[in-house]
């Protein structure tokens, strides 16, 4: 798949593309990322890409013409029979979630537009943008961080990128967990600052360990994201044993993970 990024700050993407385990996806070409600066397609000595907003108000707006010329160059290079969608990161977009990331990970890619300043000339959006995506109800300085989030999430789902092929299947929100939150994790030493690893994880009994993790996943989700639990229930993802575990946890007031009564720095 190929992602073409329209950004005024292509240098911001260098650490993402060359660091961490997901760099395997970019270096191997599983996720082909190409960076385009709209300033290269602007006219005049100053290569101007923004101007004041009609009607007044603070801030500047990205101009339509440089973006159009940049998009035209991308389309010419991609040479697709069916043009890849142009995606704009904006507050009015649909919130990115695991389901949409899975869809992108199986797609041919997209052209990602990273807005800056007060936004993009609405005429360009109306004419050329196919989809808008948001990370949540907050505003960033530009779309680059949102684009990196999408790229990273897509890259880790590609075959061979993670060390363990099944790693991402145990991620929070994954259908393998019925969309629930992941359970807590522990590593060596067995006792740290007086706190021991839960005995279930030390039992060596795979069925008991799997049940403990499922129970923790259920309780964590009930505590922090109850709407996800209800969605799983409506989809038929909860078994009788799941419901019994939740009822028992609710009855005794237990939580998935009891924090220390006193935290020290």
PDB file of C-alpha atoms in Angstrom:
ATOM      1  CA  UNK A   1       0.000   0.000   0.000  1.00  0.00           C
ATOM      2  CA  UNK A   2       1.061   3.566  -0.571  1.00  0.00           C
ATOM      3  CA  UNK A   3       0.438   6.711   1.459  1.00  0.00           C
ATOM      4  CA  UNK A   4       1.265  10.103  -0.039  1.00  0.00           C
ATOM      5  CA  UNK A   5       1.520  12.771   2.654  1.00  0.00           C
ATOM      6  CA  UNK A   6       0.870  16.424   1.815  1.00  0.00           C
ATOM      7  CA  UNK A   7       2.651  18.376   4.539  1.00  0.00           C
ATOM      8  CA  UNK A   8       4.470  21.650   5.037  1.00  0.00           C
ATOM      9  CA  UNK A   9       6.830  19.874   7.443  1.00  0.00           C
ATOM     10  CA  UNK A  10       8.018  16.621   5.836  1.00  0.00           C
ATOM     11  CA  UNK A  11      10.997  16.532   8.195  1.00  0.00           C
ATOM     12  CA  UNK A  12       8.650  15.660  11.061  1.00  0.00           C
ATOM     13  CA  UNK A  13       8.131  12.194   9.596  1.00  0.00           C
ATOM     14  CA  UNK A  14      11.799  11.140   9.574  1.00  0.00           C
ATOM     15  CA  UNK A  15      11.843   9.692  13.139  1.00  0.00           C
ATOM     16  CA  UNK A  16       8.636   7.744  12.519  1.00  0.00           C
ATOM     17  CA  UNK A  17       9.921   6.159   9.319  1.00  0.00           C
ATOM     18  CA  UNK A  18      13.350   5.194  10.674  1.00  0.00           C
ATOM     19  CA  UNK A  19      12.720   4.256  14.325  1.00  0.00           C
ATOM     20  CA  UNK A  20      11.060   1.461  16.244  1.00  0.00           C
ATOM     21  CA  UNK A  21       9.778  -1.894  15.127  1.00  0.00           C
ATOM     22  CA  UNK A  22       7.339  -0.400  12.600  1.00  0.00           C
ATOM     23  CA  UNK A  23      10.251   0.872  10.500  1.00  0.00           C
ATOM     24  CA  UNK A  24      10.273  -2.644   9.022  1.00  0.00           C
ATOM     25  CA  UNK A  25       7.020  -1.827   7.260  1.00  0.00           C
ATOM     26  CA  UNK A  26       8.425   1.348   5.710  1.00  0.00           C
ATOM     27  CA  UNK A  27      11.883  -0.003   4.846  1.00  0.00           C
ATOM     28  CA  UNK A  28      10.456  -3.124   3.191  1.00  0.00           C
ATOM     29  CA  UNK A  29       7.892  -1.174   1.210  1.00  0.00           C
ATOM     30  CA  UNK A  30       4.918  -2.912   2.818  1.00  0.00           C
ATOM     31  CA  UNK A  31       3.800   0.603   3.636  1.00  0.00           C
ATOM     32  CA  UNK A  32       5.207   2.946   1.000  1.00  0.00           C
ATOM     33  CA  UNK A  33       5.256   6.519   2.348  1.00  0.00           C
ATOM     34  CA  UNK A  34       5.997   9.486   0.106  1.00  0.00           C
ATOM     35  CA  UNK A  35       6.178  13.068   1.309  1.00  0.00           C
ATOM     36  CA  UNK A  36       4.992  16.081  -0.673  1.00  0.00           C
ATOM     37  CA  UNK A  37       5.438  19.726   0.298  1.00  0.00           C
ATOM     38  CA  UNK A  38       2.744  21.962  -1.244  1.00  0.00           C
ATOM     39  CA  UNK A  39       5.213  24.850  -1.083  1.00  0.00           C
ATOM     40  CA  UNK A  40       7.047  23.180  -3.976  1.00  0.00           C
ATOM     41  CA  UNK A  41       3.934  23.753  -6.065  1.00  0.00           C
ATOM     42  CA  UNK A  42       3.309  27.374  -5.061  1.00  0.00           C
ATOM     43  CA  UNK A  43       4.094  30.355  -7.260  1.00  0.00           C
ATOM     44  CA  UNK A  44       6.111  33.520  -6.685  1.00  0.00           C
ATOM     45  CA  UNK A  45       9.419  34.196  -5.038  1.00  0.00           C
ATOM     46  CA  UNK A  46       8.052  33.415  -1.591  1.00  0.00           C
ATOM     47  CA  UNK A  47       6.239  30.194  -2.560  1.00  0.00           C
ATOM     48  CA  UNK A  48       3.215  31.379  -0.646  1.00  0.00           C
ATOM     49  CA  UNK A  49       0.767  28.705   0.434  1.00  0.00           C
ATOM     50  CA  UNK A  50      -1.468  30.621   2.881  1.00  0.00           C
ATOM     51  CA  UNK A  51      -3.458  33.858   2.991  1.00  0.00           C
ATOM     52  CA  UNK A  52      -5.858  35.805   5.197  1.00  0.00           C
ATOM     53  CA  UNK A  53      -9.410  34.593   5.539  1.00  0.00           C
ATOM     54  CA  UNK A  54     -12.221  36.448   3.765  1.00  0.00           C
ATOM     55  CA  UNK A  55     -14.479  38.014   6.364  1.00  0.00           C
ATOM     56  CA  UNK A  56     -11.610  38.669   8.734  1.00  0.00           C
ATOM     57  CA  UNK A  57     -10.579  36.833  11.856  1.00  0.00           C
ATOM     58  CA  UNK A  58      -7.308  35.573  13.293  1.00  0.00           C
ATOM     59  CA  UNK A  59      -4.917  33.212  11.595  1.00  0.00           C
ATOM     60  CA  UNK A  60      -4.193  32.214   8.019  1.00  0.00           C
ATOM     61  CA  UNK A  61      -5.778  29.670   5.681  1.00  0.00           C
ATOM     62  CA  UNK A  62      -4.049  27.208   3.342  1.00  0.00           C
ATOM     63  CA  UNK A  63      -4.727  28.250  -0.264  1.00  0.00           C
ATOM     64  CA  UNK A  64      -6.521  25.956  -2.690  1.00  0.00           C
ATOM     65  CA  UNK A  65      -4.281  26.340  -5.760  1.00  0.00           C
ATOM     66  CA  UNK A  66      -0.971  25.046  -4.332  1.00  0.00           C
ATOM     67  CA  UNK A  67      -2.832  22.088  -2.823  1.00  0.00           C
ATOM     68  CA  UNK A  68      -4.519  21.373  -6.144  1.00  0.00           C
ATOM     69  CA  UNK A  69      -1.207  21.406  -8.020  1.00  0.00           C
ATOM     70  CA  UNK A  70       0.389  19.178  -5.393  1.00  0.00           C
ATOM     71  CA  UNK A  71      -2.513  16.726  -5.595  1.00  0.00           C
ATOM     72  CA  UNK A  72      -2.305  16.740  -9.393  1.00  0.00           C
ATOM     73  CA  UNK A  73       1.383  15.786  -9.218  1.00  0.00           C
ATOM     74  CA  UNK A  74       0.566  12.951  -6.795  1.00  0.00           C
ATOM     75  CA  UNK A  75      -2.226  11.616  -9.004  1.00  0.00           C
ATOM     76  CA  UNK A  76       0.086  11.725 -12.016  1.00  0.00           C
ATOM     77  CA  UNK A  77       2.755   9.697 -10.217  1.00  0.00           C
ATOM     78  CA  UNK A  78       0.353   7.145  -8.741  1.00  0.00           C
ATOM     79  CA  UNK A  79      -1.319   6.532 -12.126  1.00  0.00           C
ATOM     80  CA  UNK A  80      -4.249   4.633 -10.641  1.00  0.00           C
ATOM     81  CA  UNK A  81      -7.348   3.499 -12.479  1.00  0.00           C
ATOM     82  CA  UNK A  82      -9.293   4.130  -9.290  1.00  0.00           C
ATOM     83  CA  UNK A  83      -7.825   7.171  -7.481  1.00  0.00           C
ATOM     84  CA  UNK A  84      -6.891   6.559  -3.858  1.00  0.00           C
ATOM     85  CA  UNK A  85      -9.013   8.634  -1.462  1.00  0.00           C
ATOM     86  CA  UNK A  86      -7.824  12.050  -0.329  1.00  0.00           C
ATOM     87  CA  UNK A  87      -8.082  12.217   3.447  1.00  0.00           C
ATOM     88  CA  UNK A  88      -8.037  15.417   5.495  1.00  0.00           C
ATOM     89  CA  UNK A  89      -7.398  15.347   9.230  1.00  0.00           C
ATOM     90  CA  UNK A  90      -9.884  17.723  10.833  1.00  0.00           C
ATOM     91  CA  UNK A  91     -12.129  18.128  13.917  1.00  0.00           C
ATOM     92  CA  UNK A  92     -15.286  17.282  11.955  1.00  0.00           C
ATOM     93  CA  UNK A  93     -13.915  13.933  10.779  1.00  0.00           C
ATOM     94  CA  UNK A  94     -14.919  10.486  11.961  1.00  0.00           C
ATOM     95  CA  UNK A  95     -12.894   9.430  15.000  1.00  0.00           C
ATOM     96  CA  UNK A  96     -10.168   6.938  14.146  1.00  0.00           C
ATOM     97  CA  UNK A  97     -10.700   3.537  15.789  1.00  0.00           C
ATOM     98  CA  UNK A  98      -9.474  -0.035  15.493  1.00  0.00           C
ATOM     99  CA  UNK A  99     -12.098  -1.007  12.948  1.00  0.00           C
ATOM    100  CA  UNK A 100     -11.173   1.784  10.562  1.00  0.00           C
ATOM    101  CA  UNK A 101      -7.451   1.081  11.045  1.00  0.00           C
ATOM    102  CA  UNK A 102      -8.055  -2.540  10.008  1.00  0.00           C
ATOM    103  CA  UNK A 103      -9.820  -1.312   6.876  1.00  0.00           C
ATOM    104  CA  UNK A 104      -6.925   0.995   6.008  1.00  0.00           C
ATOM    105  CA  UNK A 105      -4.417  -1.812   6.647  1.00  0.00           C
ATOM    106  CA  UNK A 106      -6.106  -3.877   3.932  1.00  0.00           C
ATOM    107  CA  UNK A 107      -6.457  -0.985   1.468  1.00  0.00           C
ATOM    108  CA  UNK A 108      -4.267   0.357  -1.347  1.00  0.00           C
ATOM    109  CA  UNK A 109      -3.516   3.416   0.783  1.00  0.00           C
ATOM    110  CA  UNK A 110      -4.500   7.056   0.456  1.00  0.00           C
ATOM    111  CA  UNK A 111      -3.371  10.624   0.008  1.00  0.00           C
ATOM    112  CA  UNK A 112      -3.204  12.246   3.456  1.00  0.00           C
ATOM    113  CA  UNK A 113      -3.571  16.014   3.721  1.00  0.00           C
ATOM    114  CA  UNK A 114      -2.082  17.577   6.849  1.00  0.00           C
ATOM    115  CA  UNK A 115      -3.749  20.926   7.389  1.00  0.00           C
ATOM    116  CA  UNK A 116      -2.101  23.835   9.175  1.00  0.00           C
ATOM    117  CA  UNK A 117      -3.001  27.297  10.459  1.00  0.00           C
ATOM    118  CA  UNK A 118      -6.781  27.885  10.622  1.00  0.00           C
ATOM    119  CA  UNK A 119      -7.439  25.171   8.067  1.00  0.00           C
ATOM    120  CA  UNK A 120      -7.847  24.629   4.342  1.00  0.00           C
ATOM    121  CA  UNK A 121      -9.817  26.662   1.792  1.00  0.00           C
ATOM    122  CA  UNK A 122     -13.270  25.089   1.888  1.00  0.00           C
ATOM    123  CA  UNK A 123     -13.519  25.050  -1.893  1.00  0.00           C
ATOM    124  CA  UNK A 124     -10.620  22.597  -2.101  1.00  0.00           C
ATOM    125  CA  UNK A 125     -12.234  20.424   0.569  1.00  0.00           C
ATOM    126  CA  UNK A 126     -15.596  20.415  -1.213  1.00  0.00           C
ATOM    127  CA  UNK A 127     -14.036  19.584  -4.569  1.00  0.00           C
ATOM    128  CA  UNK A 128     -11.337  17.044  -3.735  1.00  0.00           C
ATOM    129  CA  UNK A 129     -11.439  15.680  -0.169  1.00  0.00           C
ATOM    130  CA  UNK A 130     -13.075  12.246   0.045  1.00  0.00           C
ATOM    131  CA  UNK A 131     -12.906  11.603   3.761  1.00  0.00           C
ATOM    132  CA  UNK A 132     -12.087  13.439   6.982  1.00  0.00           C
ATOM    133  CA  UNK A 133     -10.573  11.821  10.077  1.00  0.00           C
ATOM    134  CA  UNK A 134     -10.201  13.031  13.661  1.00  0.00           C
ATOM    135  CA  UNK A 135      -8.165  11.658  16.567  1.00  0.00           C
ATOM    136  CA  UNK A 136     -10.625  13.040  19.109  1.00  0.00           C
ATOM    137  CA  UNK A 137     -12.240  16.164  20.488  1.00  0.00           C
ATOM    138  CA  UNK A 138      -9.151  18.358  20.661  1.00  0.00           C
ATOM    139  CA  UNK A 139      -7.192  20.526  18.226  1.00  0.00           C
ATOM    140  CA  UNK A 140      -3.608  19.944  17.084  1.00  0.00           C
ATOM    141  CA  UNK A 141      -1.247  22.448  15.487  1.00  0.00           C
ATOM    142  CA  UNK A 142      -1.419  20.433  12.277  1.00  0.00           C
ATOM    143  CA  UNK A 143      -2.421  17.116  10.788  1.00  0.00           C
ATOM    144  CA  UNK A 144       1.052  15.587  10.909  1.00  0.00           C
ATOM    145  CA  UNK A 145       0.608  13.928  14.295  1.00  0.00           C
ATOM    146  CA  UNK A 146      -2.722  12.466  13.181  1.00  0.00           C
ATOM    147  CA  UNK A 147      -1.129  11.178   9.973  1.00  0.00           C
ATOM    148  CA  UNK A 148       1.673   9.549  11.982  1.00  0.00           C
ATOM    149  CA  UNK A 149      -0.882   7.899  14.258  1.00  0.00           C
ATOM    150  CA  UNK A 150      -2.651   6.381  11.266  1.00  0.00           C
ATOM    151  CA  UNK A 151       0.600   5.250   9.638  1.00  0.00           C
ATOM    152  CA  UNK A 152       1.872   3.644  12.834  1.00  0.00           C
ATOM    153  CA  UNK A 153      -1.409   1.858  13.529  1.00  0.00           C
ATOM    154  CA  UNK A 154      -1.568   0.551   9.948  1.00  0.00           C
ATOM    155  CA  UNK A 155       2.104  -0.470   9.834  1.00  0.00           C
ATOM    156  CA  UNK A 156       1.950  -2.688  12.912  1.00  0.00           C
ATOM    157  CA  UNK A 157      -0.877  -4.717  11.370  1.00  0.00           C
ATOM    158  CA  UNK A 158       1.199  -5.657   8.330  1.00  0.00           C
ATOM    159  CA  UNK A 159       2.505  -9.260   8.178  1.00  0.00           C
ATOM    160  CA  UNK A 160       6.031  -9.664   9.513  1.00  0.00           C
ATOM    161  CA  UNK A 161       6.285  -6.220  11.090  1.00  0.00           C
ATOM    162  CA  UNK A 162       5.810  -7.294  14.715  1.00  0.00           C
ATOM    163  CA  UNK A 163       8.120  -9.914  16.164  1.00  0.00           C
ATOM    164  CA  UNK A 164       5.166 -12.163  17.050  1.00  0.00           C
ATOM    165  CA  UNK A 165       2.561 -12.539  14.306  1.00  0.00           C
ATOM    166  CA  UNK A 166      -0.187 -12.824  16.928  1.00  0.00           C
ATOM    167  CA  UNK A 167       0.848  -9.822  19.013  1.00  0.00           C
ATOM    168  CA  UNK A 168      -1.661  -7.353  17.634  1.00  0.00           C
ATOM    169  CA  UNK A 169      -4.516  -9.851  18.016  1.00  0.00           C
ATOM    170  CA  UNK A 170      -4.291  -9.387  21.773  1.00  0.00           C
ATOM    171  CA  UNK A 171      -4.367  -5.608  21.544  1.00  0.00           C
ATOM    172  CA  UNK A 172      -7.149  -3.620  23.135  1.00  0.00           C
ATOM    173  CA  UNK A 173     -10.162  -3.167  20.831  1.00  0.00           C
ATOM    174  CA  UNK A 174      -9.191  -6.163  18.679  1.00  0.00           C
ATOM    175  CA  UNK A 175     -12.046  -8.479  17.587  1.00  0.00           C
ATOM    176  CA  UNK A 176     -10.044 -11.377  19.046  1.00  0.00           C
ATOM    177  CA  UNK A 177     -10.827  -9.806  22.441  1.00  0.00           C
ATOM    178  CA  UNK A 178     -14.383  -8.975  21.371  1.00  0.00           C
ATOM    179  CA  UNK A 179     -13.365  -5.325  21.258  1.00  0.00           C
ATOM    180  CA  UNK A 180     -12.530  -5.217  24.970  1.00  0.00           C
ATOM    181  CA  UNK A 181      -9.471  -3.775  26.713  1.00  0.00           C
ATOM    182  CA  UNK A 182      -6.365  -5.902  27.114  1.00  0.00           C
ATOM    183  CA  UNK A 183      -5.522  -7.459  30.477  1.00  0.00           C
ATOM    184  CA  UNK A 184      -2.614  -6.269  32.699  1.00  0.00           C
ATOM    185  CA  UNK A 185       0.904  -7.542  32.026  1.00  0.00           C
ATOM    186  CA  UNK A 186       3.761  -8.457  34.384  1.00  0.00           C
ATOM    187  CA  UNK A 187       7.424  -9.400  33.986  1.00  0.00           C
ATOM    188  CA  UNK A 188      10.470 -10.201  36.144  1.00  0.00           C
ATOM    189  CA  UNK A 189      11.198  -9.971  39.011  1.00  0.00           C
ATOM    190  CA  UNK A 190       8.401 -12.026  40.532  1.00  0.00           C
ATOM    191  CA  UNK A 191       8.272  -9.642  43.495  1.00  0.00           C
ATOM    192  CA  UNK A 192       8.939  -5.927  43.020  1.00  0.00           C
ATOM    193  CA  UNK A 193       8.806  -3.433  45.897  1.00  0.00           C
ATOM    194  CA  UNK A 194       6.825  -5.953  47.916  1.00  0.00           C
ATOM    195  CA  UNK A 195       4.252  -6.610  45.183  1.00  0.00           C
ATOM    196  CA  UNK A 196       4.072 -10.082  43.664  1.00  0.00           C
ATOM    197  CA  UNK A 197       2.944 -11.209  40.238  1.00  0.00           C
ATOM    198  CA  UNK A 198      -0.643 -12.583  40.437  1.00  0.00           C
ATOM    199  CA  UNK A 199      -0.421 -16.286  41.316  1.00  0.00           C
ATOM    200  CA  UNK A 200      -2.645 -17.278  38.383  1.00  0.00           C
ATOM    201  CA  UNK A 201       0.079 -16.194  35.961  1.00  0.00           C
ATOM    202  CA  UNK A 202       2.638 -18.310  37.842  1.00  0.00           C
ATOM    203  CA  UNK A 203       0.517 -21.476  37.830  1.00  0.00           C
ATOM    204  CA  UNK A 204       1.652 -22.805  34.454  1.00  0.00           C
ATOM    205  CA  UNK A 205      -1.942 -23.883  33.779  1.00  0.00           C
ATOM    206  CA  UNK A 206      -2.750 -22.418  30.372  1.00  0.00           C
ATOM    207  CA  UNK A 207      -6.532 -22.652  30.721  1.00  0.00           C
ATOM    208  CA  UNK A 208      -6.456 -20.947  34.121  1.00  0.00           C
ATOM    209  CA  UNK A 209      -4.166 -18.218  32.803  1.00  0.00           C
ATOM    210  CA  UNK A 210      -6.448 -17.624  29.813  1.00  0.00           C
ATOM    211  CA  UNK A 211      -9.487 -17.398  32.096  1.00  0.00           C
ATOM    212  CA  UNK A 212      -7.707 -14.974  34.444  1.00  0.00           C
ATOM    213  CA  UNK A 213      -6.749 -12.739  31.540  1.00  0.00           C
ATOM    214  CA  UNK A 214     -10.292 -12.796  30.188  1.00  0.00           C
ATOM    215  CA  UNK A 215     -11.691 -11.886  33.597  1.00  0.00           C
ATOM    216  CA  UNK A 216      -9.229  -9.026  33.940  1.00  0.00           C
ATOM    217  CA  UNK A 217     -10.085  -7.808  30.452  1.00  0.00           C
ATOM    218  CA  UNK A 218     -13.792  -7.839  31.316  1.00  0.00           C
ATOM    219  CA  UNK A 219     -13.318  -6.012  34.597  1.00  0.00           C
ATOM    220  CA  UNK A 220     -10.956  -3.420  33.177  1.00  0.00           C
ATOM    221  CA  UNK A 221     -13.399  -2.685  30.389  1.00  0.00           C
ATOM    222  CA  UNK A 222     -16.340  -2.475  32.782  1.00  0.00           C
ATOM    223  CA  UNK A 223     -14.380  -0.047  34.946  1.00  0.00           C
ATOM    224  CA  UNK A 224     -12.896   2.217  32.285  1.00  0.00           C
ATOM    225  CA  UNK A 225     -14.864   1.726  29.051  1.00  0.00           C
ATOM    226  CA  UNK A 226     -18.300   0.299  29.897  1.00  0.00           C
ATOM    227  CA  UNK A 227     -19.640   1.235  26.454  1.00  0.00           C
ATOM    228  CA  UNK A 228     -17.240  -1.270  24.882  1.00  0.00           C
ATOM    229  CA  UNK A 229     -18.550  -3.963  27.205  1.00  0.00           C
ATOM    230  CA  UNK A 230     -22.122  -3.239  26.167  1.00  0.00           C
ATOM    231  CA  UNK A 231     -21.164  -3.347  22.491  1.00  0.00           C
ATOM    232  CA  UNK A 232     -19.568  -6.759  23.023  1.00  0.00           C
ATOM    233  CA  UNK A 233     -22.674  -7.950  24.839  1.00  0.00           C
ATOM    234  CA  UNK A 234     -24.983  -6.749  22.089  1.00  0.00           C
ATOM    235  CA  UNK A 235     -22.794  -8.512  19.506  1.00  0.00           C
ATOM    236  CA  UNK A 236     -23.043 -11.792  21.421  1.00  0.00           C
ATOM    237  CA  UNK A 237     -19.391 -11.744  22.432  1.00  0.00           C
ATOM    238  CA  UNK A 238     -19.928 -12.446  26.138  1.00  0.00           C
ATOM    239  CA  UNK A 239     -20.366 -16.005  27.384  1.00  0.00           C
ATOM    240  CA  UNK A 240     -22.268 -17.114  30.467  1.00  0.00           C
ATOM    241  CA  UNK A 241     -18.963 -17.471  32.253  1.00  0.00           C
ATOM    242  CA  UNK A 242     -18.091 -13.902  31.256  1.00  0.00           C
ATOM    243  CA  UNK A 243     -21.365 -12.614  32.668  1.00  0.00           C
ATOM    244  CA  UNK A 244     -20.867 -14.598  35.865  1.00  0.00           C
ATOM    245  CA  UNK A 245     -17.395 -13.147  36.285  1.00  0.00           C
ATOM    246  CA  UNK A 246     -18.728  -9.624  35.821  1.00  0.00           C
ATOM    247  CA  UNK A 247     -21.547 -10.234  38.291  1.00  0.00           C
ATOM    248  CA  UNK A 248     -19.132 -11.569  40.890  1.00  0.00           C
ATOM    249  CA  UNK A 249     -16.786  -8.597  40.408  1.00  0.00           C
ATOM    250  CA  UNK A 250     -19.695  -6.184  40.713  1.00  0.00           C
ATOM    251  CA  UNK A 251     -21.021  -7.924  43.806  1.00  0.00           C
ATOM    252  CA  UNK A 252     -17.802  -7.775  45.803  1.00  0.00           C
ATOM    253  CA  UNK A 253     -16.718  -4.372  44.505  1.00  0.00           C
ATOM    254  CA  UNK A 254     -13.484  -5.777  43.104  1.00  0.00           C
ATOM    255  CA  UNK A 255     -11.611  -4.039  40.336  1.00  0.00           C
ATOM    256  CA  UNK A 256      -9.365  -5.591  37.732  1.00  0.00           C
ATOM    257  CA  UNK A 257      -6.220  -4.265  39.306  1.00  0.00           C
ATOM    258  CA  UNK A 258      -6.037  -2.853  42.820  1.00  0.00           C
ATOM    259  CA  UNK A 259      -3.597   0.048  42.943  1.00  0.00           C
ATOM    260  CA  UNK A 260      -1.242   0.503  45.844  1.00  0.00           C
ATOM    261  CA  UNK A 261      -2.853   2.488  48.647  1.00  0.00           C
ATOM    262  CA  UNK A 262       0.115   4.816  48.628  1.00  0.00           C
ATOM    263  CA  UNK A 263       2.149   5.866  45.618  1.00  0.00           C
ATOM    264  CA  UNK A 264       5.727   6.985  46.070  1.00  0.00           C
ATOM    265  CA  UNK A 265       8.003   8.911  43.763  1.00  0.00           C
TER     266      UNK A 265
END
